[in-house]
XYZ file of C-alpha atoms in Angstrom:
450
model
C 82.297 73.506 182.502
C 82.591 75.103 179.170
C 80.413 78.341 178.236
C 78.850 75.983 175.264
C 77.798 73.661 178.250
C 76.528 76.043 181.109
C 74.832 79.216 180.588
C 75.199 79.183 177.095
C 73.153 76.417 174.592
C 71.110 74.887 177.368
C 69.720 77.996 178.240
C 66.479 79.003 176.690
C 66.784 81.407 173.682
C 64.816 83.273 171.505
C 65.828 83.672 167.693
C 65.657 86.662 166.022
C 65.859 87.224 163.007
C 67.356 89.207 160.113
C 64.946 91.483 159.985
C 63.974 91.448 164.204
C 67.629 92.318 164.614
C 67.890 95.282 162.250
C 65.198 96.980 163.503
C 67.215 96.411 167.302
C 70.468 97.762 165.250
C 68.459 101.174 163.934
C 67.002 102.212 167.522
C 70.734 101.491 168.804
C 71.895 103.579 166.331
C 70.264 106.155 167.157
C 70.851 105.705 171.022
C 74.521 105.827 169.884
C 74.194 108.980 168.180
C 71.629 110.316 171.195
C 68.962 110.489 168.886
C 65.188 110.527 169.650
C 63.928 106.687 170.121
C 66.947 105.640 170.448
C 67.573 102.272 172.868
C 70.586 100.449 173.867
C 70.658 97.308 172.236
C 69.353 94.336 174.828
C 70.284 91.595 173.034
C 71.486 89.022 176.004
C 69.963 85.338 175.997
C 69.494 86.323 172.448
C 69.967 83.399 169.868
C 71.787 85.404 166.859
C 73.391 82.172 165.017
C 74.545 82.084 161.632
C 73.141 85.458 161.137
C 74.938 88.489 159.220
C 75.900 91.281 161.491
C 79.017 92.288 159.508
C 80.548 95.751 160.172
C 77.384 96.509 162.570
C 78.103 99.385 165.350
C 77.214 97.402 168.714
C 79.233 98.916 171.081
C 78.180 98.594 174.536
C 75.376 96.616 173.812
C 74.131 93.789 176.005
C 74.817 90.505 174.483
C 75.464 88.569 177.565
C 74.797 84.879 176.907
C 73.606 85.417 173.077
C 74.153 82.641 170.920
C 75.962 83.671 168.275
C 77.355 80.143 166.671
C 79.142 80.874 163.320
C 77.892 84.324 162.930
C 79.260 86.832 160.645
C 80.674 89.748 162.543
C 83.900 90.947 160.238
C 84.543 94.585 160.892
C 81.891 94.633 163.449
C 82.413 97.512 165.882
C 81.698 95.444 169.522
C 83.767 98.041 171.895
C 83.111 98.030 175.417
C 80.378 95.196 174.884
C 78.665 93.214 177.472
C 79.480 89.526 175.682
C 79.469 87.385 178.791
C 79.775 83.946 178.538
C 78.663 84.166 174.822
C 78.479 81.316 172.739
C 80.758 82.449 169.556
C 82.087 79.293 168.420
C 83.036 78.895 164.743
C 81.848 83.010 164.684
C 83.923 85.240 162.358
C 85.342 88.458 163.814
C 87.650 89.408 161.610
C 88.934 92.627 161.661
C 86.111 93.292 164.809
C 86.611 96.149 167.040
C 86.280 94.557 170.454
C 88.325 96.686 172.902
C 87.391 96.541 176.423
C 84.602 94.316 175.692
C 83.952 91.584 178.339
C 83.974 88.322 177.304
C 84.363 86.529 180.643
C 83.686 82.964 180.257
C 82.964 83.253 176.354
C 83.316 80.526 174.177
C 85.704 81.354 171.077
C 86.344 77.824 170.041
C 87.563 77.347 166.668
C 86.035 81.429 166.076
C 88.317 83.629 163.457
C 89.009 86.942 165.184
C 92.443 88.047 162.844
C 93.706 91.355 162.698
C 91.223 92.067 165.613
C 91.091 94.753 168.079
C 91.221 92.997 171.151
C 92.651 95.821 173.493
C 92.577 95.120 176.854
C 89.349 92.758 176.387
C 88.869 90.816 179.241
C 88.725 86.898 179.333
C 88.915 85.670 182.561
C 86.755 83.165 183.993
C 82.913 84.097 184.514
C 80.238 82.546 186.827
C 77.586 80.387 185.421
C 74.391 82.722 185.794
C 70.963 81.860 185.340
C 67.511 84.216 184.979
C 64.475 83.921 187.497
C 61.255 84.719 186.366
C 61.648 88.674 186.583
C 64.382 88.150 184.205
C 67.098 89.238 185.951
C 70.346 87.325 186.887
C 71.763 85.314 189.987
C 74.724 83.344 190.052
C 74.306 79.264 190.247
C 75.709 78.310 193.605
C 77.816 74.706 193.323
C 81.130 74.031 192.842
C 80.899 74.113 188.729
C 79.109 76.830 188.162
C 82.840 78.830 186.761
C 82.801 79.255 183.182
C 86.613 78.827 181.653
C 87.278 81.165 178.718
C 88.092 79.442 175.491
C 89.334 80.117 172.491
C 90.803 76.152 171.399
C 91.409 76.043 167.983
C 90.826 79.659 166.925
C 92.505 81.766 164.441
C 93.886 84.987 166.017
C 96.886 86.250 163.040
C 97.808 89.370 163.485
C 94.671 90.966 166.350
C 95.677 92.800 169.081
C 94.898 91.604 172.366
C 97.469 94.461 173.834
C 96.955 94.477 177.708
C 94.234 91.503 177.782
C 93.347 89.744 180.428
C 93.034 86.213 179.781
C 94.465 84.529 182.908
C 93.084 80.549 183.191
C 91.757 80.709 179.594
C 92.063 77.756 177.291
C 94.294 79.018 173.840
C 95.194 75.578 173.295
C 95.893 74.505 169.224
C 94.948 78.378 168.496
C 96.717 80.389 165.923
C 98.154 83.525 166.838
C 100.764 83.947 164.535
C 102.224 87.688 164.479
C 99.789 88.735 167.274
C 100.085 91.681 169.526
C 100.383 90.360 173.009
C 102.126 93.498 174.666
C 101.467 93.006 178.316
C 98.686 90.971 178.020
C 98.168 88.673 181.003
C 98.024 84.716 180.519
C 98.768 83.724 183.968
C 97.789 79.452 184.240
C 96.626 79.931 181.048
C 96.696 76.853 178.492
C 98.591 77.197 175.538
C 99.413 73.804 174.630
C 100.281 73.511 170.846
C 99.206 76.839 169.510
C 101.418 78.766 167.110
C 102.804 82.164 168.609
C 105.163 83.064 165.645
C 106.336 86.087 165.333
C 104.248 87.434 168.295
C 104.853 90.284 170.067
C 105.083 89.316 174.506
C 106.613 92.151 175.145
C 105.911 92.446 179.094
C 102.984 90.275 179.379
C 103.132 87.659 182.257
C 102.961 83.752 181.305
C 103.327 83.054 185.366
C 102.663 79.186 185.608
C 100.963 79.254 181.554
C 100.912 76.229 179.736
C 102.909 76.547 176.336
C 103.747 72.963 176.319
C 104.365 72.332 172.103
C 103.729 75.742 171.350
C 105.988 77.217 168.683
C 107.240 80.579 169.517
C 109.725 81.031 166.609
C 110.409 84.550 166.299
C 108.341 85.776 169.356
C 109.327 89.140 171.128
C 109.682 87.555 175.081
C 111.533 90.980 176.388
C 110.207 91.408 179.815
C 108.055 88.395 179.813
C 107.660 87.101 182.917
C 107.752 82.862 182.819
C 108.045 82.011 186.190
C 106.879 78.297 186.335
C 105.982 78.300 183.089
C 105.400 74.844 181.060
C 107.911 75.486 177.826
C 108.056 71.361 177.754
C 108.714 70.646 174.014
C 108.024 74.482 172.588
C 110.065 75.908 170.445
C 111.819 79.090 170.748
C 114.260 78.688 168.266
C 114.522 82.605 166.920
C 112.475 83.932 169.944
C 113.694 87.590 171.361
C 114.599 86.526 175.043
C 116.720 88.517 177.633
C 119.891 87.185 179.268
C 118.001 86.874 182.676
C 115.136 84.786 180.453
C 117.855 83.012 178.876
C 118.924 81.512 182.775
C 115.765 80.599 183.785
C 115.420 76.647 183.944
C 112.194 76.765 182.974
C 113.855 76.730 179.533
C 115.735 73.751 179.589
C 112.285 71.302 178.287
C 112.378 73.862 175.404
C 113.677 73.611 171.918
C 116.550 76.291 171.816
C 119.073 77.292 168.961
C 122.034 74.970 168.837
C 125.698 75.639 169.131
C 128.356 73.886 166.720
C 130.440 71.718 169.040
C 133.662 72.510 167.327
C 132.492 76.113 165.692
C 135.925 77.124 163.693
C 136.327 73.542 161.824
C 132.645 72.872 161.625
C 132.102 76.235 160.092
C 134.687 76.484 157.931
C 133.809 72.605 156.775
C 130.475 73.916 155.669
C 131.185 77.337 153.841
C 133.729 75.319 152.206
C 130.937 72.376 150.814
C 128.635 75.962 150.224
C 131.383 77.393 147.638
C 131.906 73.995 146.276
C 128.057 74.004 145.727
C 127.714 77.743 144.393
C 130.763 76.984 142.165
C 129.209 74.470 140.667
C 125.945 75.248 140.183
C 124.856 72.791 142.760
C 126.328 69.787 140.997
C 128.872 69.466 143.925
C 129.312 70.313 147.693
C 126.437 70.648 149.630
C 124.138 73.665 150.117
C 124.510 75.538 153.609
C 122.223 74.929 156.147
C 122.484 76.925 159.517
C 118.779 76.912 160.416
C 118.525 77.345 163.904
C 122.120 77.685 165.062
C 123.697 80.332 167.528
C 126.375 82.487 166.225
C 126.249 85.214 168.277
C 128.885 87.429 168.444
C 130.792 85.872 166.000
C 133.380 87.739 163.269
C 131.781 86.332 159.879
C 132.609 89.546 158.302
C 133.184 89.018 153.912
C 131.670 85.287 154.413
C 130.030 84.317 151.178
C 126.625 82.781 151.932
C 124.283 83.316 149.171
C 121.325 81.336 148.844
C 121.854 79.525 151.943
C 119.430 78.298 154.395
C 119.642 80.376 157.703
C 116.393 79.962 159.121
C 115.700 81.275 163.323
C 119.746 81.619 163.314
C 120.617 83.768 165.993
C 123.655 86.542 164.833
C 123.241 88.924 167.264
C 126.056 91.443 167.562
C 127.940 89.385 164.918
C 130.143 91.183 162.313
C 128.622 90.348 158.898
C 129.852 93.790 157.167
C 130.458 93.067 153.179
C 129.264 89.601 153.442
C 127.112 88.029 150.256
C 123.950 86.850 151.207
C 122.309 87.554 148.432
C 118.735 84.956 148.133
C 119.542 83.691 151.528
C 116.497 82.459 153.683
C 117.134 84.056 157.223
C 113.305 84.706 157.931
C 112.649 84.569 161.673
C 116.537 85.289 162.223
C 117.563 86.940 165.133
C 120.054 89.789 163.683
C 119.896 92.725 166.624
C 122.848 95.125 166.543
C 124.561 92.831 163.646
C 127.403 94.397 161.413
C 125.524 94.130 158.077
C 127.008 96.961 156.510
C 127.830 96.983 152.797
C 126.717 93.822 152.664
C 125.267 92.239 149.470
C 121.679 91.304 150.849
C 119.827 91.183 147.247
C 116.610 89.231 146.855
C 117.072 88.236 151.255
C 114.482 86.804 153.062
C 114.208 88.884 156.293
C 110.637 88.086 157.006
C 109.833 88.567 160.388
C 113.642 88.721 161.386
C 114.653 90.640 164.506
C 117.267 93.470 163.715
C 116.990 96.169 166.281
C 119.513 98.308 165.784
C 121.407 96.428 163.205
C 123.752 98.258 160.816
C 122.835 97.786 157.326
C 124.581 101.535 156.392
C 125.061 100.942 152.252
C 123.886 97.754 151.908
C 122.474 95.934 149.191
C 118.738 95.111 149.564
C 117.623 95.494 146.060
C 115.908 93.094 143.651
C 117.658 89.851 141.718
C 117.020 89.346 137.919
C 116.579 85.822 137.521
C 118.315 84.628 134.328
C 115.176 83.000 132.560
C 113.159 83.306 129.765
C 110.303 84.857 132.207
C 113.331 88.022 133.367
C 111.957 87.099 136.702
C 112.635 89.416 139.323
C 113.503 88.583 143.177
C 112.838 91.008 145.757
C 113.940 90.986 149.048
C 111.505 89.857 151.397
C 111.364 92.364 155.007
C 107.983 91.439 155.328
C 106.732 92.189 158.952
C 110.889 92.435 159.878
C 111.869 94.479 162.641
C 114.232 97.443 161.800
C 113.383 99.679 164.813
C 116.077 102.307 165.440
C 118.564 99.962 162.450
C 120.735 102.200 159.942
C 120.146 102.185 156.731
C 121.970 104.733 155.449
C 122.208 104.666 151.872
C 120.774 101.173 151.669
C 119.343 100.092 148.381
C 115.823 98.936 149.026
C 114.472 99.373 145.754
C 111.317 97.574 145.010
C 112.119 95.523 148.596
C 108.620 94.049 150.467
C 108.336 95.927 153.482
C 105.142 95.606 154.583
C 104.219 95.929 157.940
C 107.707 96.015 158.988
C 108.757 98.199 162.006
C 111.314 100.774 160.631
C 110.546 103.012 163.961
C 113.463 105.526 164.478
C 115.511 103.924 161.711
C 117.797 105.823 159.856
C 117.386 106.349 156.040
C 119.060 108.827 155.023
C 119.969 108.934 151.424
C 118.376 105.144 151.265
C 116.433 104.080 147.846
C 112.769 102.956 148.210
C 112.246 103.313 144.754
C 109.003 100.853 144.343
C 109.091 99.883 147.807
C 106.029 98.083 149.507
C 105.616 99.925 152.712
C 102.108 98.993 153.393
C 101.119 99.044 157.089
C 105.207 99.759 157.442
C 105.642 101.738 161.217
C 107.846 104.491 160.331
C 107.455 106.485 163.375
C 110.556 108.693 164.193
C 112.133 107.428 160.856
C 114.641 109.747 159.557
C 113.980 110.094 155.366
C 116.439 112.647 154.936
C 117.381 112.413 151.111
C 115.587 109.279 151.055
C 114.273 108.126 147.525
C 110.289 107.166 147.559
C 109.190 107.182 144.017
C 106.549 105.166 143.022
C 106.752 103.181 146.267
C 103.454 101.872 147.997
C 103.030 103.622 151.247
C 99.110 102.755 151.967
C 98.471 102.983 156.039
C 102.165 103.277 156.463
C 102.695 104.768 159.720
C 104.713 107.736 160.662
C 105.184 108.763 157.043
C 104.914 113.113 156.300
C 102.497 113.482 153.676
C-alpha cells in the first residue's frame, strides 16, 4: 500500500491556509531562534496542498502525514524534519535542504527535488499509523499496514542523497541524472528504467536492487556492492566499474562496451574511411564512429580523430599523446590514467567524461573559430568532467566550460584559464602554480584562494 493510499489522502485533514500557515511559520521562527512565543511547528495531518512555502525555515518541524500535493517548497530549509509518510506527490523541492529528515513511507511520486540536499535522509519503509481520539498515534495492526517509499517518476538531477537510506523504495522511471549517491543504501530497491547518468555510487550498496532498463552511462560504481542485483537490459556503457565488478555475472544481462572482433584491421579500416571523410570535407569516406567501444590499453598515440563520434568509449590507460581530436564528441568517455599529452583537444566534448589521473601535460583544450560569417567560436565542453588528481600542466584551457567539473588535486601549473567557466568547479588541493585566471568565471568554485 502506497503512502497516497494509507495514512496519507484517506485520512482526515484540515486545510490551512496561506495566511493560517504563516502565522505557524512566525511562532516557529522564533522557537528556532529561542525567542519568546516561540512553538515548534505541529503541522502533521496537516493538508498544505498547492500552497507556497518556498525557501521557508521548517526544520524539525512535525509534518508527519501532511498533505502537501504539488506544493511549492524550492529552497525550503526541511532539515531534520518529521515528514512521515507525507503525501508530496507532484511537490517541488528544488534546491530543498532536507538532510536527515525522515521521510519513511513518503510519497515522492512524480515530485522535483533537483540539486537537493538529501544527506543521509531516510526512506525506508514506514508503518501505516492512525490517530485515536486523544490524537495521538498507534500503528494499524494487519498485514498491509507497511507504507513503501516512493519516488516513481520524480526528477532528482544533480541532489544529494549522500549516505541515504532508501532500502525497498520504489525509484522506478525517476531521473537522477548526475546525482550524488555516495554510499547511499538501495538494498531491494526498484530502479527499473530510471536514468542514473553520470551519478556518483561510489560505495553505496545495490544488494538484490532492481535496475532492470536503467541507464547508468557514465555512473561512478567504485565500491558498489551489486550482489544479486537485477542489471537485466541496463546500460553501463561508460560506467566507472572495478575489475572485481567487472567479473561479477550479475553483469552479463547488461549492456556493456563492445570490443572490435578483429581490432588492428577493423581500426585501421575506419581511421582510414575518417581521413577519407576529413579530406574531403565529408564528401567521401565515412565519419568515425566508436561510441561505446573498449580500447583500453591500447597505443593510439598521433591517431587523427577530429570530429569523430566517441561517445561512453572506454580508453583507459591508452596512449593518446599528440593525437588530434579536436571537436570530437567523447562525453561520458571513460579516459582514467590516458596518455593525452600534447594532444590537440580544441573545441572536445568531455562532458561528464571520467579522467582520473589522465595526462593532459601541454595539451590543447582551447576554443575553435568556426570559419563562418557569424566567427563562431567552439569551446571545449568539460562540463561536470572528472579531472581529479589529472595533469594539466601547461594545458591551454582558455575560455574551456568547466563547470562543475572535479579538478580535485589536479595539477595546473603554468595552465591557461583565460575566460574559463569554473562555476561550481571542485578545485580542492588543485595546484595553480603560474596558472593564468584572467577574466575567468569562478562563482562557487570550490577550493579556489581568494
Amino acid at each position: 500500500m502506497s503512502s497516497a493510499q494509507g495514512f496519507g489522502s484517506n485520512s482526515p485533514r484540515t486545510k490551512l491556509t496561506q495566511s493560517q500557515l504563516n502565522a505557524i511559520l512566525l511562532r516557529h521562527q522564533a522557537f528556532r531562534k529561542s525567542q519568546p512565543g516561540g512553538v515548534r511547528a505541529n503541522l502533521k495531518m496537516r493538508d498544505l496542498s498547492h500552497l507556497d512555502l518556498s525557501g521557508i525555515d521548517l526544520s524539525d518541524a512535525d509534518l508527519s502525514g501532511a498533505k502537501l500535493f504539488s506544493a511549492r517548497l524550492t529552497g525550503a530549509n526541511l532539515a531534520n524534519a518529521n515528514l512521515y509518510a507525507a503525501d508530496l506527490r507532484l511537490a517541488n523541492l528544488e534546491k530543498a535542504d532536507l538532510r536527515r529528515a525522515d521521510l519513511r513511507g513518503a510519497c515522492l511520486r512524480g515530485a522535483v527535488l533537483s540539486e537537493a540536499t538529501l544527506v543521509e535522509v531516510d526512506l525506508r519503509d514506514g508503518t501505516l499509523l492512525h490517530y485515536d481520539a486523544s490524537g495521538e498515534m498507534y500503528a494499524q495492526e494487519y498485514e498491509d499496514s507497511v507504507l513503501t517509499s516512493e519516488l516513481t517518476a520524480a526528477t532528482i538531477r544533480g541532489a544529494d542523497l549522500s549516505r541515504a537510506k532508501i532500502a525497498n523504495a520504489f525509484v522506478m522511471q525517476t531521473d537522477l541524472t548526475d546525482a550524488i549517491l555516495r554510499g547511499t543504501k538501495f538494498m531491494r530497491a526498484n530502479l527499473t528504467g530510471s536514468n542514473l547518468t553520470g551519478c556518483d555510487l561510489t560505495d553505496a550498496d545495490l544488494t538484490e536492487a532492481n535496475l532492470s532498463g536503467a541507464r547508468l552511462s557514465g555512473a561512478v560504481m567504485t565500491g558498489c556492492a551489486i550482489n544479486r542485483t537485477n542489471f537485466s537490459g541496463a546500460t553501463l556503457i561508460g560506467a566507472i566499474l572495478d575489475a572485481a565488478q567487472m567479473r561479477s555475472p550479475n553483469l552479463q544481462a547488461a549492456v556493456l562496451a563492445k570490443t572490435l572482433e578483429n581490432p588492428e584491421d577493423d581500426l585501421r579500416e575506419m581511421l582510414m574511411e575518417h581521413l577519407t571523410w576529413i579530406d574531403s570535407g565529408g564528401k567521401a569516406g565515412k565519419r568515425a564512429d566508436l561510441s561505446a567501444l573498449d580500447l583500453s590499453g591500447r597505443k593510439l598515440d598521433g591517431i587523427n580523430l577530429s570530429a569523430a563520434i566517441l561517445q561512453c568509449i572506454a580508453l583507459r590507460g591508452a596512449n593518446l599523446s599528440g593525437a588530434s581530436m579536436a571537436i570530437a564528441d567523447l562525453s561520458l568517455a571513460d579516459l582514467r590514467k590516458a596518455n593525452l599529452s600534447k594532444a590537440d583537444l580544441r573545441g572536445v566534448n568531455f562532458e561528464r567524461a571520467t579522467l582520473t589521473g589522465a595526462d593532459l601535460t601541454g595539451a590543447q583544450l582551447g576554443p575553435v573559430h568556426i570559419q563562418t560569417m557569424s566567427g563562431h567560436v567552439w569551446r571545449a565542453n568539460l562540463q561536470r568532467a572528472r579531472l581529479g588528481m589529472a595533469l594539466l600542466c601547461k594545458a591551454d584551457l582558455r575560455k574551456a566550460n568547466l563547470a562543475g567539473a572535479n579538478l580535485a588535486g589536479a595539477d595546473l601549473t603554468g595552465a591557461n584559464l583565460s575566460e574559463a567557466d569554473l562555476t561550481g568547479a571542485d578545485l580542492t588541493g588543485a595546484v595553480l602554480d603560474g596558472a593564468t585566471l584572467d577574466q575567468a568565471i569562478v562563482e562557487e568554485a570550490i577550493g579556489l584562494a581568494g
